[in-house]
Amino acid sequence: MAGINAQTGKSMDDLDHVRQSIRDILTTPLGSRVLRRDYGSRLFELIDSGLNNGGIASIYQAVVTALAIWEPRFSVQNVQVVPSVGGISLSLTGVYKPNGQTLKLSGIDVSGGRQT
């Protein structure tokens, strides 16, 4: 499935569309989309939690849950969490299900304001 680039409006291939979709899901706070209040992730609730074992486990759970619900083309295998100024930065590794290809994304920044 090809998609539309959110920045340019031009068409994009499926892998780029999955990358865009994952970033959008993870950087959208739950409750912020009108008529789709359950879209997004709980990451914004967890930004200020300690990055101890419990806090990191909660972040992993929020990432995996949101992507399992909203991006069925991707299966998460690994999540790395790095603290950043005012938030966290995520790197993901997983499988692009249509062809089994390993897909890596990095620099997914989640902070007090929505990232695009």
Coordinates of C-alpha atoms in Angstrom, one line a residue:
M1 CA 0.0 0.0 0.0
A2 CA 1.5 3.3 -1.0
G3 CA 0.7 6.4 1.0
I4 CA 0.9 10.2 0.9
N5 CA 3.7 12.1 2.4
A6 CA 2.3 14.3 5.2
Q7 CA 4.8 17.1 4.5
T8 CA 4.7 17.3 0.7
G9 CA 1.4 15.7 -0.3
K10 CA 3.3 13.5 -2.8
S11 CA 2.9 9.7 -3.0
M12 CA 5.5 7.6 -1.2
D13 CA 6.3 3.9 -1.2
D14 CA 5.0 1.5 1.4
L15 CA 8.2 1.3 3.6
D16 CA 8.4 5.1 3.8
H17 CA 4.7 5.2 4.6
V18 CA 5.1 2.7 7.4
R19 CA 8.0 4.8 8.9
Q20 CA 5.8 7.9 8.7
S21 CA 2.9 6.1 10.3
I22 CA 5.0 4.8 13.2
R23 CA 6.3 8.2 13.9
D24 CA 2.8 9.7 13.8
I25 CA 1.3 7.1 16.1
L26 CA 4.1 7.4 18.7
T27 CA 4.2 11.2 18.7
T28 CA 0.4 11.7 18.9
P29 CA -0.9 11.9 22.5
L30 CA -4.0 9.8 23.3
G31 CA -7.1 11.9 23.2
S32 CA -5.7 14.6 20.9
R33 CA -7.4 13.6 17.7
V34 CA -11.0 14.7 17.3
L35 CA -13.3 11.8 16.4
R36 CA -10.5 9.3 17.0
R37 CA -9.6 9.9 20.7
D38 CA -8.1 6.4 21.1
Y39 CA -5.5 7.0 18.3
G40 CA -1.9 7.6 19.4
S41 CA 0.2 6.4 22.3
R42 CA 0.6 6.8 26.1
L43 CA 4.2 8.0 25.7
F44 CA 3.3 11.6 26.7
E45 CA 2.0 10.3 30.0
L46 CA 5.3 8.5 30.6
I47 CA 7.8 11.2 29.7
D48 CA 8.3 12.3 33.3
S49 CA 8.4 8.8 34.8
G50 CA 11.8 7.7 36.0
L51 CA 13.9 5.9 33.4
N52 CA 14.4 3.1 35.8
N53 CA 13.4 -0.5 35.0
G54 CA 9.7 0.1 35.7
G55 CA 9.6 3.4 33.7
I56 CA 11.4 1.8 30.7
A57 CA 9.1 -1.2 30.8
S58 CA 6.1 1.1 30.7
I59 CA 7.5 2.9 27.7
Y60 CA 8.1 -0.4 25.9
Q61 CA 4.6 -1.5 26.7
A62 CA 3.2 1.8 25.4
V63 CA 5.1 1.5 22.1
V64 CA 4.3 -2.1 21.5
T65 CA 0.6 -1.6 22.4
A66 CA 0.1 1.5 20.2
L67 CA 1.8 -0.1 17.2
A68 CA 0.0 -3.4 17.6
I69 CA -3.3 -1.5 17.4
W70 CA -2.6 1.1 14.8
E71 CA 0.2 -0.3 12.5
P72 CA -0.5 -3.9 11.7
R73 CA 2.3 -3.9 9.0
F74 CA 5.0 -3.7 11.7
S75 CA 6.0 -6.0 14.5
V76 CA 8.3 -4.5 17.2
Q77 CA 11.3 -6.5 18.2
N78 CA 13.4 -4.0 20.1
V79 CA 12.9 -0.5 21.6
Q80 CA 15.8 1.7 22.8
V81 CA 14.9 4.7 25.0
V82 CA 17.3 7.6 25.4
P83 CA 16.6 10.6 27.6
S84 CA 16.6 13.9 25.8
V85 CA 15.9 17.5 26.8
G86 CA 12.3 17.6 27.9
G87 CA 11.5 14.1 26.7
I88 CA 12.8 10.9 25.3
S89 CA 14.1 9.7 22.0
L90 CA 13.3 6.2 20.7
S91 CA 15.0 3.8 18.3
L92 CA 12.9 0.9 17.1
T93 CA 13.8 -2.3 15.3
G94 CA 11.1 -4.6 14.0
V95 CA 9.8 -6.6 11.1
Y96 CA 7.9 -5.2 8.1
K97 CA 5.3 -8.0 7.9
P98 CA 4.4 -8.0 4.2
N99 CA 7.9 -9.2 3.2
G100 CA 9.7 -10.0 6.5
Q101 CA 12.3 -7.3 6.1
T102 CA 14.0 -5.8 9.2
L103 CA 13.1 -2.2 9.6
K104 CA 15.0 0.3 11.8
L105 CA 13.8 3.7 12.9
S106 CA 15.7 6.1 15.0
G107 CA 15.3 9.6 16.3
I108 CA 11.6 9.4 17.2
D109 CA 11.5 12.3 19.6
V110 CA 8.7 12.5 22.1
S111 CA 8.6 15.7 24.2
G112 CA 6.1 18.0 25.8
G113 CA 5.0 19.2 22.4
R114 CA 3.8 17.1 19.5
Q115 CA 6.6 16.4 17.0
T116 CA 6.0 16.2 13.3

